[in-house]
Amino acid sequence: MDLKDTPTLEKMATTLRFLCADMVQEANSGHPGVAMGLADIAVVLSHHLHLNPKNPKWLERDRLVFSGGHASALVYALLHLWGFNVTLEDLKAFRQLHSKTPGHPEYQHTEGIEVTTGPLGQGFANAVGLAMASKLAQGTLGAAFSHKVYCLCGDGDLQEGVSYESASLAGHLGLDNLIVLYDSNAITIEGDTNLAFSENVRLRFEAQGWAVLECQGHNFLDIDNTLNTAKQSDKPTLIIAHTTIGKGALELEGSAKTHGAPLGAEVLKRAKEALGWAHPPFYIPEEVKLHFSLQRGEGEEKLWAQDLSAETKEKIAHLQAKDFSKVAYPVFELGQKCATRASNGVILNAISQAYLGFVGGSADLAPSNNTRLKEQGDFLKGQCGRNLHFGIREHAMGAICNGISNYGLFVPFCATFFVFSDYLAPALRLSALMQNQVYYIFTHDSIGVGEDGATHQPIEQLSHLRAIPNFEVYRPMDAHENVLCWQVALKRNKSAAFMLSRQDLEVASSANLEQVQRGGYVLHKSAREPQISLLSSGSEVLPCLKAAALLEAENIGVQVVSVPCFDLLLRQEQDYLNTLLVGEVLAVEASRGLEWFKFADSVLGMESFGKSGKGADLFKHFGFSPENIASKARALL
Amino acid sequence: MDLKDTPTLEKMATTLRFLCADMVQEANSGHPGVAMGLADIAVVLSHHLHLNPKNPKWLERDRLVFSGGHASALVYALLHLWGFNVTLEDLKAFRQLHSKTPGHPEYQHTEGIEVTTGPLGQGFANAVGLAMASKLAQGTLGAAFSHKVYCLCGDGDLQEGVSYESASLAGHLGLDNLIVLYDSNAITIEGDTNLAFSENVRLRFEAQGWAVLECQGHNFLDIDNTLNTAKQSDKPTLIIAHTTIGKGALELEGSAKTHGAPLGAEVLKRAKEALGWAHPPFYIPEEVKLHFSLQRGEGEEKLWAQDLSAETKEKIAHLQAKDFSKVAYPVFELGQKCATRASNGVILNAISQAYLGFVGGSADLAPSNNTRLKEQGDFLKGQCGRNLHFGIREHAMGAICNGISNYGLFVPFCATFFVFSDYLAPALRLSALMQNQVYYIFTHDSIGVGEDGATHQPIEQLSHLRAIPNFEVYRPMDAHENVLCWQVALKRNKSAAFMLSRQDLEVASSANLEQVQRGGYVLHKSAREPQISLLSSGSEVLPCLKAAALLEAENIGVQVVSVPCFDLLLRQEQDYLNTLLVGEVLAVEASRGLEWFKFADSVLGMESFGKSGKGADLFKHFGFSPENIASKARALL
């Protein structure tokens, strides 16, 4: 591609613009404005990118994230033009059920998509995660990893808190491999951005330790020069690209009307006429396709692979295998008292010994969350340890871990107090949606938090996370179950969360892996045939065991079912469930707990927020004493 | 108070320091470091504040928000010293069950607390909301409202995305009544802030349109001078106060160890000795109490009240009454087709006509959320209309609305797509916890969103919000129910959410207020005694009615129960429920739906994320066609 051959570049951009406009028109739904506004940048970027359409997972490829996922028409059009496995038919099926081209780009659904984007700001933070992962790769594997991470974002992304959080960390870490192109078109859905936004974006990013460049987003040479400068920067770089939304859409050019609706057949027809584009919809000139093609990537990958040492290859294989079968898990004895946040800390360290790609940290709560990997050093500017320091930035933490996971060489975990899972829920949802592998460590579970009070005690959070599809929530009753939960979770190879106690819990389970794998199992069964089954999880299992003893003393048959993973229990066949749900079923959990009605006749849960007070006082106050559990159970008979 | 009388000021600060340290020591839990670090600032601030301890709700009082709610010991100590209804006994019961002094300050629980704080960043955004409300008060009621809003915050607050978002809006709106004191002590839980944070905070706030001042946080005169300058600013002002965490705690001074644990009896004893403080714990010298007292506030309020015109008093009475009984609601006819987001827009306008304190807006989605109040103008810099423009800042939007609600003169609403309720969940949770009155308008409900796909389709969100205590979730089946839901919600006088369809829904309900007030009611009952009850909400009720017709054609008795408010249904007595839950009960809702097992034998819900495609195709694909509903129902018999 010759960047001085303006006529060809313009033809490429025009092709891209109308291809996107045609896609939206055909679907009768979508966002033409951003695609048309970014077309010129996309043409130049195609020249800079190192990708291999034949192997979309080439490890040393540049990563490209469209943070504004509503630019999906542009994304799919580019993938097609570059030579990825997205056909013209796929473009014509844009936004239709079962197509390869859904309304927002989806990871694992369409080749070449690095992350699922759509919820604004996420992609920006994912890109920071990808850049961190790239630095981790470089630190672990050497200079063979020196690609760039590009991110295209818009005003929406930059107004979201998650972008400030992650930009702050990117600047702090000096991620010089990150280049963000900010599509500054001064338009949002309600109209002019200055209705609600008047920041000095340059100053803001400089305050956060970034290099800031500007370019005219419709001038090929200017875009190219700016990208070249950015690639030399020793800081993360923001390129403020001044663009016009809906560029080429005649009287709609520059208008919010091009944002979220088709241009309309009439405007589109006139727009094509104005540029002398006398072609049918979805037309791609042959030479345009040639110019866009990224077939050079295949050769680039071959050259790169040739230079890898045997040692590097071995390390890559280790990282990619994500093999957790060799972890030397700690053993916890019956009767031992240990907070599950503490046992979890030991487990994390054991895992990190067996798998070098296990990296993570906390949102400034490492000493409380027990997430320190003792022998693995810190990940700081110019320092490549495996302990990440996210700062007090829960939301960015989740989104960054998504980026790290999607990078392909690492398995990240992150941590905060359980109640603050709310802060990162949008990112956690995307872990589930993307089917990647991020572990969320949530300590300070339930009213067991104690004195910090209602603001710090999760109530509705368990119901929330259990309701997320394709996501598993583990709440072990003790340190022993905690180990088994990790074994199950790592075998299942997908994102999951662990709810862990602040307070000591006595080890009372001697379950085996098979039992925990089923989500729930009979922990205790009285000699007499059970008339009551008590279902419970986490810190409430022990009081249930004590309640069972009280009931047995009255000659009432009872069994206690520990449910470390409600989600897995949901999948068990009825025959197995029948062995758990014997007689009257009472579920006991210090959470809102309505989902337990799936299995239980009655639920002893939380119907209000918590309170400030000693944990033991709170358990009693809210009805989780053995005496009250026994009394509720008795009432069912 | 004489700000040149350093010995007295020091005595005041020392009293405050040791009072706080004693509280934490007595509770054996809490955060002494921040309280001791801020003591000098608190002494000077006491001199600036206009508060009336005799009437904590005085409308023209300054608002003071401790965004770092872990500074609660300081908050309670100050309330006591200022003369609020917090006794020395209350201080001694710090963080104990049922005390007036919980671990984090709680609105409506302790007099003088403006907002519940603890989850970091929220208080900062609440303060922006209070400042916006104050501007609204000024615009509506005149210069009688000219007080300041003070906020104390720390590194934790400033690292959270919600503080960036709300600071950006505050700068944009030029909120010159807002003064934020940033307790810059360079320490967080993991240690030195520069482990994860190296922003130029001055530049960052200047980029967002703020004035930035700095002071030495242990120099009384410097603090005072800086506050005086801030009060004259024509922008929101950030005061960077350089402090030492745990100031006065000897060798622990400046250490992260003072953050979240008592100093220990031994250190505390030596610290007191070092300052010649030979007093028992909780000692307050008489003259210190006199100097701290804010009894002047009573006189200030009297003078202020005298000057109010009759017209202003009348307007205040109107705003405070929050009387919605005169709303002229629109009428929607059976058979009319109308998206509930559209009917809701008409309702919002009707409410705004009847009550002048009804203010709100959207996170840049007003045209999609239908939240424009047509005749009420815009709230912009120097312009006091009732349409708020939050920008693409969902989290700040929620937290700002909490501030506006707590201000006392307005009832705010805010809006976004339902799936993005995740972004503001931490703020919404605090609406519920604080028992204030904020309405959340969530349009683009369920897979009905259509082509935008899985990232934009809420699945788990209904279960999440229904699990939040003291919060009500309305999901009307049509425009008629939408009206009734608002009537119920406004009568109930508490925070609530409305889930509204993007797509047209046919009006098929002719329910009355009493029925909706119960949360659910029999919408349709076949002539034959029902063998099946179909429970449903929102857009799935209509297909249930059609399924009922299919079943009736087979001579199967069936009733359809519409449940616009699941939370209210939970509170109905068994007798009433028995009339709804007749025969086999199938719940049908395009959401995860596990909570329906509380009422239903079987649930037809969503077990995966959604997909991109036409809404009608998706409803069919995921099993919400009348035919499939009928078939599921049949299978239960």
Short mmCIF file of N, CA and C in Angstrom, two decimals, chain A residues 29 95-98 102-104 116 119-120 122 156 159-161 164-165 168 172 188-190 194-200 204 207-208 364-366 389 391-394 419 423 429 433 451-452 454-457 459-461 464 467-469 592 597-598 609 612-614 621, chain B residues 29 95-98 102-104 116 119-120 122 156 159-161 164-165 168 172 188-190 194-200 203-204 207-208 364-366 389 391-394 419 423 429 433 451-452 454-457 459-461 464 467-469 592 597-598 609 612-614 621:
data_model
loop_
_atom_site.label_atom_id
_atom_site.label_comp_id
_atom_site.label_asym_id
_atom_site.label_seq_id
_atom_site.Cartn_x
_atom_site.Cartn_y
_atom_site.Cartn_z
N SER A 29 -30.94 -1.94 10.68
CA SER A 29 -30.61 -1.70 12.09
C SER A 29 -29.09 -1.65 12.21
N ARG A 95 -26.32 -8.82 11.85
CA ARG A 95 -27.31 -8.63 12.92
C ARG A 95 -28.50 -9.59 12.83
N GLN A 96 -28.36 -10.68 12.06
CA GLN A 96 -29.46 -11.64 12.00
C GLN A 96 -29.15 -12.85 12.88
N LEU A 97 -30.22 -13.50 13.33
CA LEU A 97 -30.09 -14.64 14.22
C LEU A 97 -29.18 -15.70 13.60
N HIS A 98 -28.27 -16.25 14.40
CA HIS A 98 -27.33 -17.31 14.00
C HIS A 98 -26.26 -16.86 13.02
N PRO A 102 -22.98 -10.72 14.58
CA PRO A 102 -23.98 -10.16 15.49
C PRO A 102 -23.82 -8.65 15.67
N GLY A 103 -24.80 -8.04 16.30
CA GLY A 103 -24.87 -6.58 16.45
C GLY A 103 -23.65 -5.97 17.10
N HIS A 104 -23.04 -6.68 18.03
CA HIS A 104 -21.77 -6.24 18.61
C HIS A 104 -20.80 -7.41 18.49
N THR A 116 -15.12 -9.26 23.27
CA THR A 116 -16.51 -8.86 23.06
C THR A 116 -16.67 -7.43 23.55
N PRO A 119 -20.69 -2.84 25.71
CA PRO A 119 -20.83 -2.02 26.91
C PRO A 119 -19.66 -1.03 26.96
N LEU A 120 -19.94 0.24 26.92
CA LEU A 120 -18.89 1.23 26.68
C LEU A 120 -17.82 1.25 27.77
N GLN A 122 -15.48 -0.81 28.29
CA GLN A 122 -14.87 -2.12 28.56
C GLN A 122 -13.67 -2.38 27.64
N GLY A 156 -18.01 7.94 24.16
CA GLY A 156 -18.72 7.12 25.13
C GLY A 156 -17.74 6.37 26.01
N GLN A 159 -15.98 8.67 28.57
CA GLN A 159 -16.78 9.22 29.67
C GLN A 159 -17.04 8.19 30.76
N GLU A 160 -16.87 6.92 30.44
CA GLU A 160 -17.10 5.86 31.42
C GLU A 160 -15.97 5.77 32.44
N GLY A 161 -16.32 5.60 33.70
CA GLY A 161 -15.32 5.52 34.76
C GLY A 161 -14.25 4.47 34.52
N TYR A 164 -11.17 5.77 32.75
CA TYR A 164 -10.27 6.58 33.57
C TYR A 164 -9.43 5.66 34.46
N GLU A 165 -10.11 4.70 35.08
CA GLU A 165 -9.39 3.79 35.99
C GLU A 165 -8.27 3.07 35.27
N SER A 168 -5.45 5.26 34.06
CA SER A 168 -4.58 5.65 35.17
C SER A 168 -3.54 4.56 35.43
N HIS A 172 0.53 4.63 34.80
CA HIS A 172 1.40 4.27 35.92
C HIS A 172 2.39 3.20 35.52
N THR A 188 -22.68 12.67 20.47
CA THR A 188 -23.21 11.50 21.17
C THR A 188 -24.69 11.41 20.89
N ILE A 189 -25.36 10.44 21.50
CA ILE A 189 -26.75 10.17 21.14
C ILE A 189 -27.66 11.36 21.42
N GLU A 190 -27.42 12.04 22.53
CA GLU A 190 -28.29 13.18 22.84
C GLU A 190 -27.93 14.41 22.00
N ASN A 194 -20.73 18.48 23.87
CA ASN A 194 -20.56 19.52 24.88
C ASN A 194 -21.82 19.80 25.70
N LEU A 195 -22.86 19.01 25.45
CA LEU A 195 -24.02 19.03 26.34
C LEU A 195 -23.62 18.54 27.74
N ALA A 196 -22.69 17.60 27.79
CA ALA A 196 -22.35 17.00 29.08
C ALA A 196 -20.85 16.78 29.28
N PHE A 197 -20.04 17.22 28.35
CA PHE A 197 -18.62 16.84 28.38
C PHE A 197 -17.79 18.01 27.89
N SER A 198 -16.95 18.54 28.72
CA SER A 198 -16.09 19.64 28.26
C SER A 198 -14.69 19.50 28.82
N GLU A 199 -14.27 18.26 29.01
CA GLU A 199 -12.92 18.01 29.51
C GLU A 199 -11.86 18.42 28.51
N ASN A 200 -10.71 18.76 29.02
CA ASN A 200 -9.52 18.87 28.20
C ASN A 200 -8.90 17.47 28.16
N ARG A 204 -6.03 15.65 30.51
CA ARG A 204 -6.45 14.52 31.34
C ARG A 204 -5.52 13.32 31.16
N ALA A 207 -2.11 14.01 32.50
CA ALA A 207 -2.12 13.89 33.97
C ALA A 207 -1.98 12.44 34.39
N GLN A 208 -2.42 11.54 33.52
CA GLN A 208 -2.36 10.11 33.84
C GLN A 208 -1.12 9.44 33.26
N ASP A 364 -6.22 -3.24 45.79
CA ASP A 364 -5.65 -2.64 47.02
C ASP A 364 -6.06 -3.36 48.30
N LEU A 365 -6.44 -4.61 48.21
CA LEU A 365 -6.82 -5.33 49.43
C LEU A 365 -6.03 -6.62 49.59
N ALA A 366 -4.87 -6.72 48.96
CA ALA A 366 -4.11 -7.97 48.99
C ALA A 366 -3.92 -8.52 50.42
N HIS A 389 -0.91 -5.15 40.84
CA HIS A 389 -1.47 -4.18 41.79
C HIS A 389 -2.44 -3.29 41.02
N GLY A 391 -4.66 -1.19 42.18
CA GLY A 391 -5.15 0.03 42.82
C GLY A 391 -6.63 -0.13 43.16
N ILE A 392 -7.21 0.94 43.66
CA ILE A 392 -8.61 0.87 44.12
C ILE A 392 -9.51 1.08 42.91
N ARG A 393 -9.45 0.12 42.02
CA ARG A 393 -10.09 0.23 40.70
C ARG A 393 -10.70 -1.12 40.35
N GLU A 394 -11.76 -1.48 41.04
CA GLU A 394 -12.37 -2.81 40.86
C GLU A 394 -12.82 -3.03 39.43
N VAL A 419 -18.79 -7.62 48.59
CA VAL A 419 -19.82 -6.60 48.35
C VAL A 419 -19.42 -5.71 47.18
N TYR A 423 -19.10 -3.43 41.86
CA TYR A 423 -18.31 -2.44 41.10
C TYR A 423 -17.77 -3.03 39.81
N ARG A 429 -19.61 -9.96 33.93
CA ARG A 429 -20.62 -10.45 32.97
C ARG A 429 -19.95 -10.79 31.64
N LEU A 433 -19.85 -14.09 29.36
CA LEU A 433 -20.32 -14.05 27.98
C LEU A 433 -19.22 -14.50 27.01
N GLU A 451 -18.34 -5.80 61.94
CA GLU A 451 -18.45 -4.39 62.33
C GLU A 451 -18.51 -3.40 61.19
N ASP A 452 -17.96 -3.72 60.03
CA ASP A 452 -17.98 -2.74 58.95
C ASP A 452 -19.41 -2.41 58.50
N ALA A 454 -23.57 -2.61 57.17
CA ALA A 454 -24.43 -2.91 56.02
C ALA A 454 -23.78 -2.58 54.68
N THR A 455 -23.03 -1.50 54.63
CA THR A 455 -22.41 -1.14 53.34
C THR A 455 -21.39 -2.18 52.88
N HIS A 456 -20.89 -2.96 53.81
CA HIS A 456 -19.83 -3.91 53.48
C HIS A 456 -20.28 -5.37 53.51
N GLN A 457 -21.58 -5.58 53.73
CA GLN A 457 -22.08 -6.96 53.83
C GLN A 457 -22.90 -7.32 52.61
N ILE A 459 -25.56 -9.07 50.38
CA ILE A 459 -26.86 -9.71 50.64
C ILE A 459 -27.41 -10.30 49.34
N GLU A 460 -27.52 -9.43 48.33
CA GLU A 460 -28.12 -9.83 47.06
C GLU A 460 -27.09 -10.38 46.08
N GLN A 461 -25.81 -10.27 46.43
CA GLN A 461 -24.75 -10.55 45.45
C GLN A 461 -24.72 -12.03 45.02
N HIS A 464 -27.35 -12.58 42.50
CA HIS A 464 -26.95 -11.92 41.26
C HIS A 464 -25.98 -12.80 40.46
N ALA A 467 -27.24 -15.93 38.97
CA ALA A 467 -28.17 -15.76 37.85
C ALA A 467 -27.45 -15.49 36.54
N ILE A 468 -26.14 -15.31 36.59
CA ILE A 468 -25.39 -15.05 35.35
C ILE A 468 -25.13 -16.37 34.63
N PRO A 469 -25.55 -16.49 33.38
CA PRO A 469 -25.32 -17.73 32.64
C PRO A 469 -23.83 -17.99 32.46
N ARG A 592 -29.87 -13.26 50.25
CA ARG A 592 -31.30 -13.10 49.94
C ARG A 592 -31.93 -14.45 49.65
N PHE A 597 -35.43 -21.68 46.40
CA PHE A 597 -36.75 -22.29 46.25
C PHE A 597 -36.78 -23.30 45.10
N LYS A 598 -35.80 -23.25 44.23
CA LYS A 598 -35.66 -24.28 43.20
C LYS A 598 -35.60 -25.67 43.85
N PHE A 609 -31.02 -5.63 54.67
CA PHE A 609 -29.58 -5.45 54.68
C PHE A 609 -29.02 -5.86 56.03
N SER A 612 -24.12 -3.31 61.52
CA SER A 612 -22.79 -3.23 62.10
C SER A 612 -22.81 -3.90 63.47
N GLY A 613 -21.88 -4.79 63.71
CA GLY A 613 -21.81 -5.47 65.00
C GLY A 613 -20.86 -6.63 64.89
N LYS A 614 -20.59 -7.28 65.98
CA LYS A 614 -19.71 -8.45 65.95
C LYS A 614 -20.36 -9.55 65.11
N HIS A 621 -28.52 -12.56 65.57
CA HIS A 621 -29.59 -11.58 65.34
C HIS A 621 -30.41 -11.92 64.10
N SER B 29 -11.93 -2.59 66.72
CA SER B 29 -12.14 -2.68 65.27
C SER B 29 -12.40 -1.27 64.75
N ARG B 95 -19.62 0.75 66.53
CA ARG B 95 -19.55 -0.49 65.75
C ARG B 95 -20.20 -1.69 66.44
N GLN B 96 -21.06 -1.42 67.47
CA GLN B 96 -21.75 -2.54 68.12
C GLN B 96 -23.18 -2.65 67.60
N LEU B 97 -23.71 -3.84 67.67
CA LEU B 97 -25.06 -4.11 67.17
C LEU B 97 -26.07 -3.17 67.83
N HIS B 98 -26.94 -2.60 67.02
CA HIS B 98 -28.03 -1.70 67.43
C HIS B 98 -27.54 -0.33 67.91
N PRO B 102 -22.76 2.89 63.73
CA PRO B 102 -22.28 1.71 62.98
C PRO B 102 -20.92 1.97 62.32
N GLY B 103 -20.35 0.89 61.82
CA GLY B 103 -19.00 0.93 61.25
C GLY B 103 -18.81 1.94 60.15
N HIS B 104 -19.83 2.16 59.36
CA HIS B 104 -19.80 3.22 58.36
C HIS B 104 -21.06 4.07 58.56
N THR B 116 -25.12 7.80 53.26
CA THR B 116 -24.44 6.58 53.69
C THR B 116 -23.18 6.42 52.85
N PRO B 119 -18.67 2.39 50.52
CA PRO B 119 -18.18 1.97 49.22
C PRO B 119 -17.48 3.16 48.56
N LEU B 120 -16.22 3.02 48.28
CA LEU B 120 -15.41 4.19 47.92
C LEU B 120 -15.87 4.87 46.63
N GLN B 122 -18.40 6.72 46.16
CA GLN B 122 -19.82 7.09 46.16
C GLN B 122 -20.04 8.47 46.76
N GLY B 156 -8.55 6.45 47.91
CA GLY B 156 -9.47 5.41 47.47
C GLY B 156 -10.59 5.99 46.63
N GLN B 159 -9.40 7.08 43.12
CA GLN B 159 -9.02 6.04 42.16
C GLN B 159 -10.24 5.36 41.54
N GLU B 160 -11.39 5.50 42.17
CA GLU B 160 -12.61 4.87 41.68
C GLU B 160 -13.17 5.62 40.47
N GLY B 161 -13.61 4.89 39.48
CA GLY B 161 -14.16 5.50 38.27
C GLY B 161 -15.28 6.47 38.52
N TYR B 164 -14.15 10.06 38.93
CA TYR B 164 -13.77 10.74 37.69
C TYR B 164 -15.02 11.18 36.92
N GLU B 165 -15.97 10.25 36.83
CA GLU B 165 -17.19 10.55 36.08
C GLU B 165 -17.91 11.77 36.67
N SER B 168 -16.02 15.03 36.34
CA SER B 168 -16.11 15.54 34.98
C SER B 168 -17.40 16.35 34.80
N HIS B 172 -17.93 20.39 34.28
CA HIS B 172 -18.72 20.82 33.13
C HIS B 172 -19.83 21.78 33.55
N THR B 188 -2.23 3.64 51.06
CA THR B 188 -3.44 2.82 50.92
C THR B 188 -3.17 1.48 51.60
N ILE B 189 -4.13 0.57 51.51
CA ILE B 189 -4.03 -0.67 52.29
C ILE B 189 -2.80 -1.49 51.92
N GLU B 190 -2.50 -1.54 50.62
CA GLU B 190 -1.35 -2.34 50.21
C GLU B 190 -0.02 -1.63 50.49
N ASN B 194 2.00 5.00 45.64
CA ASN B 194 2.68 4.96 44.35
C ASN B 194 2.97 3.54 43.84
N LEU B 195 2.48 2.55 44.60
CA LEU B 195 2.47 1.18 44.10
C LEU B 195 1.58 1.07 42.87
N ALA B 196 0.51 1.85 42.85
CA ALA B 196 -0.48 1.71 41.77
C ALA B 196 -1.00 3.04 41.26
N PHE B 197 -0.51 4.14 41.77
CA PHE B 197 -1.13 5.43 41.46
C PHE B 197 -0.06 6.49 41.33
N SER B 198 0.08 7.08 40.17
CA SER B 198 1.07 8.14 40.02
C SER B 198 0.53 9.29 39.19
N GLU B 199 -0.78 9.51 39.29
CA GLU B 199 -1.39 10.60 38.55
C GLU B 199 -0.93 11.95 39.06
N ASN B 200 -0.96 12.91 38.17
CA ASN B 200 -0.85 14.30 38.58
C ASN B 200 -2.28 14.76 38.87
N LEU B 203 -3.39 18.30 37.76
CA LEU B 203 -3.63 18.41 36.32
C LEU B 203 -4.94 17.72 35.93
N ARG B 204 -5.17 16.57 36.55
CA ARG B 204 -6.37 15.81 36.24
C ARG B 204 -7.62 16.64 36.52
N ALA B 207 -7.95 19.52 34.18
CA ALA B 207 -8.46 19.04 32.88
C ALA B 207 -9.97 18.89 32.89
N GLN B 208 -10.51 18.65 34.10
CA GLN B 208 -11.96 18.47 34.22
C GLN B 208 -12.68 19.77 34.62
N ASP B 364 -27.06 9.85 28.45
CA ASP B 364 -26.92 10.08 27.01
C ASP B 364 -27.86 9.22 26.16
N LEU B 365 -28.95 8.76 26.74
CA LEU B 365 -29.89 7.97 25.95
C LEU B 365 -31.30 8.53 26.00
N ALA B 366 -31.43 9.81 26.29
CA ALA B 366 -32.77 10.40 26.44
C ALA B 366 -33.70 10.08 25.26
N HIS B 389 -28.52 16.22 32.15
CA HIS B 389 -27.74 15.48 31.14
C HIS B 389 -26.52 14.89 31.82
N GLY B 391 -24.44 12.64 30.72
CA GLY B 391 -23.37 12.10 29.89
C GLY B 391 -23.34 10.58 30.01
N ILE B 392 -22.35 9.97 29.38
CA ILE B 392 -22.27 8.50 29.35
C ILE B 392 -21.59 8.05 30.63
N ARG B 393 -22.27 8.29 31.74
CA ARG B 393 -21.70 8.10 33.07
C ARG B 393 -22.77 7.50 33.97
N GLU B 394 -23.11 6.24 33.74
CA GLU B 394 -24.20 5.60 34.47
C GLU B 394 -23.94 5.58 35.97
N VAL B 419 -29.63 -3.33 30.60
CA VAL B 419 -28.41 -4.12 30.78
C VAL B 419 -27.32 -3.30 31.47
N TYR B 423 -23.80 -1.14 35.54
CA TYR B 423 -22.81 -0.07 35.72
C TYR B 423 -23.12 0.79 36.94
N ARG B 429 -27.80 0.18 44.93
CA ARG B 429 -27.81 -0.52 46.22
C ARG B 429 -27.91 0.49 47.37
N LEU B 433 -30.44 0.96 50.44
CA LEU B 433 -29.94 0.96 51.81
C LEU B 433 -30.32 2.25 52.54
N GLU B 451 -31.54 -6.83 17.74
CA GLU B 451 -30.30 -6.92 16.97
C GLU B 451 -29.04 -6.53 17.73
N ASP B 452 -29.14 -5.69 18.73
CA ASP B 452 -27.92 -5.28 19.43
C ASP B 452 -27.23 -6.46 20.11
N ALA B 454 -26.30 -9.99 22.50
CA ALA B 454 -26.12 -10.49 23.87
C ALA B 454 -25.56 -9.44 24.82
N THR B 455 -24.66 -8.59 24.33
CA THR B 455 -24.08 -7.58 25.23
C THR B 455 -25.13 -6.59 25.70
N HIS B 456 -26.21 -6.47 24.96
CA HIS B 456 -27.22 -5.46 25.27
C HIS B 456 -28.52 -6.04 25.82
N GLN B 457 -28.54 -7.36 26.04
CA GLN B 457 -29.77 -7.99 26.49
C GLN B 457 -29.65 -8.45 27.94
N ILE B 459 -30.23 -10.44 31.22
CA ILE B 459 -30.67 -11.80 31.52
C ILE B 459 -30.77 -11.98 33.03
N GLU B 460 -29.66 -11.69 33.72
CA GLU B 460 -29.60 -11.90 35.16
C GLU B 460 -30.06 -10.67 35.96
N GLN B 461 -30.26 -9.56 35.26
CA GLN B 461 -30.48 -8.29 35.97
C GLN B 461 -31.76 -8.27 36.80
N HIS B 464 -31.12 -10.03 39.99
CA HIS B 464 -30.25 -9.21 40.81
C HIS B 464 -31.04 -8.13 41.55
N ALA B 467 -33.39 -9.17 44.22
CA ALA B 467 -32.75 -9.69 45.43
C ALA B 467 -32.28 -8.56 46.35
N ILE B 468 -32.36 -7.33 45.90
CA ILE B 468 -31.93 -6.21 46.75
C ILE B 468 -33.03 -5.87 47.74
N PRO B 469 -32.71 -5.90 49.04
CA PRO B 469 -33.75 -5.58 50.03
C PRO B 469 -34.22 -4.13 49.88
N ARG B 592 -33.35 -14.88 33.78
CA ARG B 592 -32.86 -16.10 34.40
C ARG B 592 -33.95 -16.75 35.24
N PHE B 597 -39.28 -19.76 41.39
CA PHE B 597 -39.57 -21.03 42.07
C PHE B 597 -40.21 -20.80 43.43
N LYS B 598 -40.11 -19.60 43.94
CA LYS B 598 -40.84 -19.24 45.17
C LYS B 598 -42.34 -19.52 44.99
N PHE B 609 -27.12 -16.58 27.69
CA PHE B 609 -27.20 -15.20 27.24
C PHE B 609 -28.06 -15.13 25.98
N SER B 612 -28.01 -11.94 18.89
CA SER B 612 -28.34 -10.85 17.98
C SER B 612 -29.33 -11.37 16.94
N GLY B 613 -30.39 -10.64 16.75
CA GLY B 613 -31.39 -11.03 15.76
C GLY B 613 -32.65 -10.20 15.96
N LYS B 614 -33.60 -10.37 15.09
CA LYS B 614 -34.85 -9.62 15.26
C LYS B 614 -35.55 -10.08 16.54
N HIS B 621 -37.03 -18.26 19.20
CA HIS B 621 -35.84 -19.10 19.40
C HIS B 621 -35.67 -19.52 20.86
#
